[in-house]
Amino acid sequence: MPKSKRNRPVTLSKTKKKGREHKEAIVNAIRDAAENYSSVYVFSFENMRNLKFKEFREQLKSTSRFFLGSNKVMQVSLGRSAADETTPGIHKVSKLLRGDTGICFTNLPKEEVERLFNEYEEYDFARTGSMATERVELKEGHLEQFTHEMEPFIRKQGMPVRLNKGNVELVSDFVVCEEGKPLSPESARILRLLGIKMATFRLHLIARWNPEELELYIERPDDSDVESA
């Protein structure tokens, strides 16, 4: 009888080593990028969609390199102070890495980078916990969007529905979500079925750095002392 893979022991030391090697690879890649690209941009993001971001990254593959992940690892890579920075002045970038942030090393002109980031916008279905951007209410009566096979699933989402001569019928008016309130798992599923996209994946430039200057696009409360650091 073959041995179950589920019962195979896992050596924790190997797991830790692999994690350490992965971090070291990221550190080295960031340090190489700092040497090979003319500018670095710090950016934040909202409603991250990994597939969409991958497409954006691929679009700039020949001129730029992006890093997302642990802010701490990125800070260590660049240096947290003038004493341990890898390039003179680049520790100022580290001080801007807080929350949902990433860095982009690029050789593109400033105007081109600003245009690409400012114009980038992708709509997607909102997830559980996201804030509804509008009130969605379905009126009593025949729901043309849904087939009879979907009726059991829709009913499980809390919608008062029934089958009437093979058609899905809403017994009474039903509010799917209220503007400004977080979406429940059921609301998120219903909005997806209705084809209503409430999430917008955006990238926001925070700062641009090169050996000559640091330019802040957005000044957050804790960024006031960065330029003098």
One Martini backbone bead per residue (centre of mass of N, CA, C, O) as a GRO file, in nm:
protein
  229
    1MET     BB    1   0.094   0.037   0.025
    2PRO     BB    2   0.092   0.353  -0.015
    3LYS     BB    3   0.208   0.637   0.102
    4SER     BB    4   0.109   0.907   0.264
    5LYS     BB    5   0.165   1.243   0.212
    6ARG     BB    6   0.034   1.354   0.477
    7ASN     BB    7   0.258   1.185   0.669
    8ARG     BB    8   0.490   1.348   0.598
    9PRO     BB    9   0.763   1.488   0.705
   10VAL     BB   10   0.866   1.821   0.809
   11THR     BB   11   1.140   2.026   0.777
   12LEU     BB   12   1.180   2.325   0.925
   13SER     BB   13   1.468   2.410   0.840
   14LYS     BB   14   1.405   2.407   0.535
   15THR     BB   15   1.182   2.615   0.537
   16LYS     BB   16   1.352   2.847   0.655
   17LYS     BB   17   1.569   2.847   0.434
   18LYS     BB   18   1.383   2.914   0.198
   19GLY     BB   19   1.283   3.185   0.314
   20ARG     BB   20   1.565   3.315   0.332
   21GLU     BB   21   1.643   3.287   0.032
   22HIS     BB   22   1.411   3.457  -0.077
   23LYS     BB   23   1.487   3.722   0.065
   24GLU     BB   24   1.774   3.743  -0.053
   25ALA     BB   25   1.681   3.763  -0.348
   26ILE     BB   26   1.525   4.027  -0.316
   27VAL     BB   27   1.751   4.203  -0.210
   28ASN     BB   28   1.937   4.167  -0.459
   29ALA     BB   29   1.735   4.269  -0.673
   30ILE     BB   30   1.702   4.556  -0.558
   31ARG     BB   31   2.004   4.635  -0.565
   32ASP     BB   32   2.033   4.601  -0.869
   33ALA     BB   33   1.814   4.805  -0.953
   34ALA     BB   34   1.948   5.056  -0.819
   35GLU     BB   35   2.193   5.042  -1.032
   36ASN     BB   36   2.016   5.008  -1.326
   37TYR     BB   37   1.832   5.253  -1.247
   38SER     BB   38   1.741   5.594  -1.246
   39SER     BB   39   1.460   5.533  -1.095
   40VAL     BB   40   1.229   5.565  -0.809
   41TYR     BB   41   0.902   5.446  -0.716
   42VAL     BB   42   0.640   5.518  -0.501
   43PHE     BB   43   0.349   5.311  -0.429
   44SER     BB   44   0.005   5.271  -0.417
   45PHE     BB   45  -0.293   5.066  -0.338
   46GLU     BB   46  -0.623   4.964  -0.460
   47ASN     BB   47  -0.777   4.687  -0.509
   48MET     BB   48  -0.610   4.443  -0.554
   49ARG     BB   49  -0.506   4.274  -0.869
   50ASN     BB   50  -0.290   4.046  -0.969
   51LEU     BB   51  -0.348   4.011  -1.273
   52LYS     BB   52  -0.352   4.312  -1.348
   53PHE     BB   53  -0.068   4.377  -1.241
   54LYS     BB   54   0.084   4.183  -1.424
   55GLU     BB   55   0.005   4.328  -1.686
   56PHE     BB   56   0.136   4.601  -1.617
   57ARG     BB   57   0.422   4.489  -1.578
   58GLU     BB   58   0.457   4.368  -1.864
   59GLN     BB   59   0.434   4.641  -2.017
   60LEU     BB   60   0.724   4.735  -1.847
   61LYS     BB   61   0.959   4.521  -1.865
   62SER     BB   62   1.186   4.677  -2.048
   63THR     BB   63   1.202   4.946  -1.822
   64SER     BB   64   1.100   4.783  -1.558
   65ARG     BB   65   1.072   4.728  -1.188
   66PHE     BB   66   0.888   4.537  -0.952
   67PHE     BB   67   0.788   4.568  -0.592
   68LEU     BB   68   0.631   4.338  -0.367
   69GLY     BB   69   0.553   4.325  -0.005
   70SER     BB   70   0.775   4.350   0.226
   71ASN     BB   71   0.872   4.635   0.370
   72LYS     BB   72   1.113   4.536   0.535
   73VAL     BB   73   1.274   4.411   0.302
   74MET     BB   74   1.292   4.671   0.131
   75GLN     BB   75   1.438   4.841   0.346
   76VAL     BB   76   1.689   4.664   0.373
   77SER     BB   77   1.778   4.682   0.076
   78LEU     BB   78   1.819   5.009   0.086
   79GLY     BB   79   1.803   5.126   0.364
   80ARG     BB   80   1.732   5.306   0.675
   81SER     BB   81   2.002   5.467   0.645
   82ALA     BB   82   2.294   5.631   0.579
   83ALA     BB   83   2.471   5.392   0.696
   84ASP     BB   84   2.303   5.142   0.509
   85GLU     BB   85   2.296   5.238   0.235
   86THR     BB   86   2.343   5.160  -0.114
   87THR     BB   87   2.261   5.460  -0.189
   88PRO     BB   88   2.279   5.780  -0.192
   89GLY     BB   89   1.961   5.864  -0.036
   90ILE     BB   90   1.770   5.592  -0.049
   91HIS     BB   91   1.653   5.581   0.248
   92LYS     BB   92   1.404   5.766   0.189
   93VAL     BB   93   1.233   5.544   0.061
   94SER     BB   94   1.195   5.362   0.311
   95LYS     BB   95   1.017   5.577   0.473
   96LEU     BB   96   0.765   5.527   0.255
   97LEU     BB   97   0.722   5.222   0.354
   98ARG     BB   98   0.373   5.198   0.400
   99GLY     BB   99   0.168   4.967   0.381
  100ASP     BB  100   0.033   4.976   0.057
  101THR     BB  101   0.334   4.913  -0.102
  102GLY     BB  102   0.567   5.003  -0.368
  103ILE     BB  103   0.825   4.949  -0.623
  104CYS     BB  104   0.974   5.141  -0.905
  105PHE     BB  105   1.200   5.068  -1.148
  106THR     BB  106   1.330   5.314  -1.392
  107ASN     BB  107   1.387   5.466  -1.741
  108LEU     BB  108   1.162   5.643  -1.758
  109PRO     BB  109   1.009   5.913  -1.797
  110LYS     BB  110   0.834   6.098  -1.584
  111GLU     BB  111   0.581   6.157  -1.764
  112GLU     BB  112   0.523   5.857  -1.831
  113VAL     BB  113   0.476   5.750  -1.548
  114GLU     BB  114   0.249   5.942  -1.465
  115ARG     BB  115   0.054   5.858  -1.689
  116LEU     BB  116   0.030   5.554  -1.630
  117PHE     BB  117  -0.073   5.580  -1.335
  118ASN     BB  118  -0.311   5.788  -1.373
  119GLU     BB  119  -0.466   5.605  -1.600
  120TYR     BB  120  -0.492   5.370  -1.420
  121GLU     BB  121  -0.787   5.147  -1.456
  122GLU     BB  122  -0.973   4.879  -1.288
  123TYR     BB  123  -1.252   4.684  -1.308
  124ASP     BB  124  -1.437   4.507  -1.043
  125PHE     BB  125  -1.537   4.288  -0.823
  126ALA     BB  126  -1.647   4.296  -0.521
  127ARG     BB  127  -1.567   4.226  -0.194
  128THR     BB  128  -1.578   4.129   0.101
  129GLY     BB  129  -1.602   4.444   0.286
  130SER     BB  130  -1.661   4.629   0.085
  131MET     BB  131  -1.766   4.929  -0.033
  132ALA     BB  132  -2.043   5.055  -0.139
  133THR     BB  133  -2.112   5.279  -0.423
  134GLU     BB  134  -2.418   5.174  -0.418
  135ARG     BB  135  -2.754   5.132  -0.455
  136VAL     BB  136  -2.918   4.806  -0.461
  137GLU     BB  137  -3.235   4.734  -0.620
  138LEU     BB  138  -3.490   4.491  -0.637
  139LYS     BB  139  -3.775   4.421  -0.800
  140GLU     BB  140  -4.059   4.295  -0.814
  141GLY     BB  141  -4.041   3.994  -1.000
  142HIS     BB  142  -3.901   3.925  -1.287
  143LEU     BB  143  -3.576   3.761  -1.339
  144GLU     BB  144  -3.398   3.767  -1.630
  145GLN     BB  145  -3.094   3.699  -1.537
  146PHE     BB  146  -3.226   3.425  -1.435
  147THR     BB  147  -3.230   3.096  -1.409
  148HIS     BB  148  -3.380   2.819  -1.279
  149GLU     BB  149  -3.107   2.685  -1.176
  150MET     BB  150  -3.042   2.944  -0.976
  151GLU     BB  151  -3.256   2.958  -0.747
  152PRO     BB  152  -3.126   2.810  -0.501
  153PHE     BB  153  -2.878   2.998  -0.476
  154ILE     BB  154  -3.029   3.267  -0.443
  155ARG     BB  155  -3.183   3.186  -0.187
  156LYS     BB  156  -2.918   3.147  -0.013
  157GLN     BB  157  -2.866   3.476  -0.032
  158GLY     BB  158  -3.171   3.592   0.069
  159MET     BB  159  -3.366   3.577  -0.161
  160PRO     BB  160  -3.712   3.624  -0.245
  161VAL     BB  161  -3.775   3.335  -0.419
  162ARG     BB  162  -3.933   3.186  -0.717
  163LEU     BB  163  -4.110   2.964  -0.917
  164ASN     BB  164  -4.270   3.070  -1.238
  165LYS     BB  165  -4.296   2.896  -1.502
  166GLY     BB  166  -3.960   2.884  -1.496
  167ASN     BB  167  -3.935   3.152  -1.341
  168VAL     BB  168  -3.771   3.398  -1.176
  169GLU     BB  169  -3.911   3.530  -0.869
  170LEU     BB  170  -3.974   3.821  -0.693
  171VAL     BB  171  -4.170   3.868  -0.417
  172SER     BB  172  -3.986   4.118  -0.323
  173ASP     BB  173  -3.825   4.367  -0.249
  174PHE     BB  174  -3.452   4.403  -0.285
  175VAL     BB  175  -3.162   4.476  -0.096
  176VAL     BB  176  -2.832   4.432  -0.162
  177CYS     BB  177  -2.721   4.740  -0.110
  178GLU     BB  178  -2.549   5.006   0.059
  179GLU     BB  179  -2.419   5.295   0.054
  180GLY     BB  180  -2.119   5.276   0.250
  181LYS     BB  181  -2.143   4.967   0.294
  182PRO     BB  182  -2.058   4.665   0.369
  183LEU     BB  183  -2.011   4.365   0.221
  184SER     BB  184  -2.147   4.078   0.199
  185PRO     BB  185  -2.117   3.771   0.076
  186GLU     BB  186  -2.395   3.778  -0.062
  187SER     BB  187  -2.375   4.052  -0.206
  188ALA     BB  188  -2.122   3.985  -0.376
  189ARG     BB  189  -2.256   3.751  -0.534
  190ILE     BB  190  -2.493   3.907  -0.658
  191LEU     BB  191  -2.329   4.123  -0.810
  192ARG     BB  192  -2.189   3.919  -0.992
  193LEU     BB  193  -2.449   3.810  -1.125
  194LEU     BB  194  -2.527   4.113  -1.227
  195GLY     BB  195  -2.248   4.264  -1.322
  196ILE     BB  196  -2.148   4.443  -1.075
  197LYS     BB  197  -1.890   4.689  -1.051
  198MET     BB  198  -1.718   4.835  -0.747
  199ALA     BB  199  -1.419   4.794  -0.817
  200THR     BB  200  -1.103   4.986  -0.812
  201PHE     BB  201  -0.798   4.955  -0.959
  202ARG     BB  202  -0.525   5.139  -0.815
  203LEU     BB  203  -0.250   5.371  -0.869
  204HIS     BB  204  -0.026   5.561  -0.644
  205LEU     BB  205   0.179   5.815  -0.630
  206ILE     BB  206   0.426   5.923  -0.387
  207ALA     BB  207   0.728   5.894  -0.522
  208ARG     BB  208   1.044   6.037  -0.641
  209TRP     BB  209   1.375   5.892  -0.712
  210ASN     BB  210   1.706   6.030  -0.725
  211PRO     BB  211   2.027   6.137  -0.675
  212GLU     BB  212   1.914   6.450  -0.691
  213GLU     BB  213   1.604   6.369  -0.592
  214LEU     BB  214   1.293   6.434  -0.404
  215GLU     BB  215   0.949   6.358  -0.487
  216LEU     BB  216   0.634   6.451  -0.371
  217TYR     BB  217   0.293   6.368  -0.431
  218ILE     BB  218   0.229   6.257  -0.137
  219GLU     BB  219   0.151   6.392   0.186
  220ARG     BB  220   0.189   6.235   0.464
  221PRO     BB  221   0.202   6.268   0.800
  222ASP     BB  222   0.497   6.090   0.809
  223ASP     BB  223   0.661   6.263   0.560
  224SER     BB  224   0.782   6.547   0.656
  225ASP     BB  225   1.098   6.424   0.728
  226VAL     BB  226   1.229   6.290   0.474
  227GLU     BB  227   1.404   6.515   0.324
  228SER     BB  228   1.587   6.553   0.604
  229ALA     BB  229   1.709   6.250   0.656
   0.00000   0.00000   0.00000
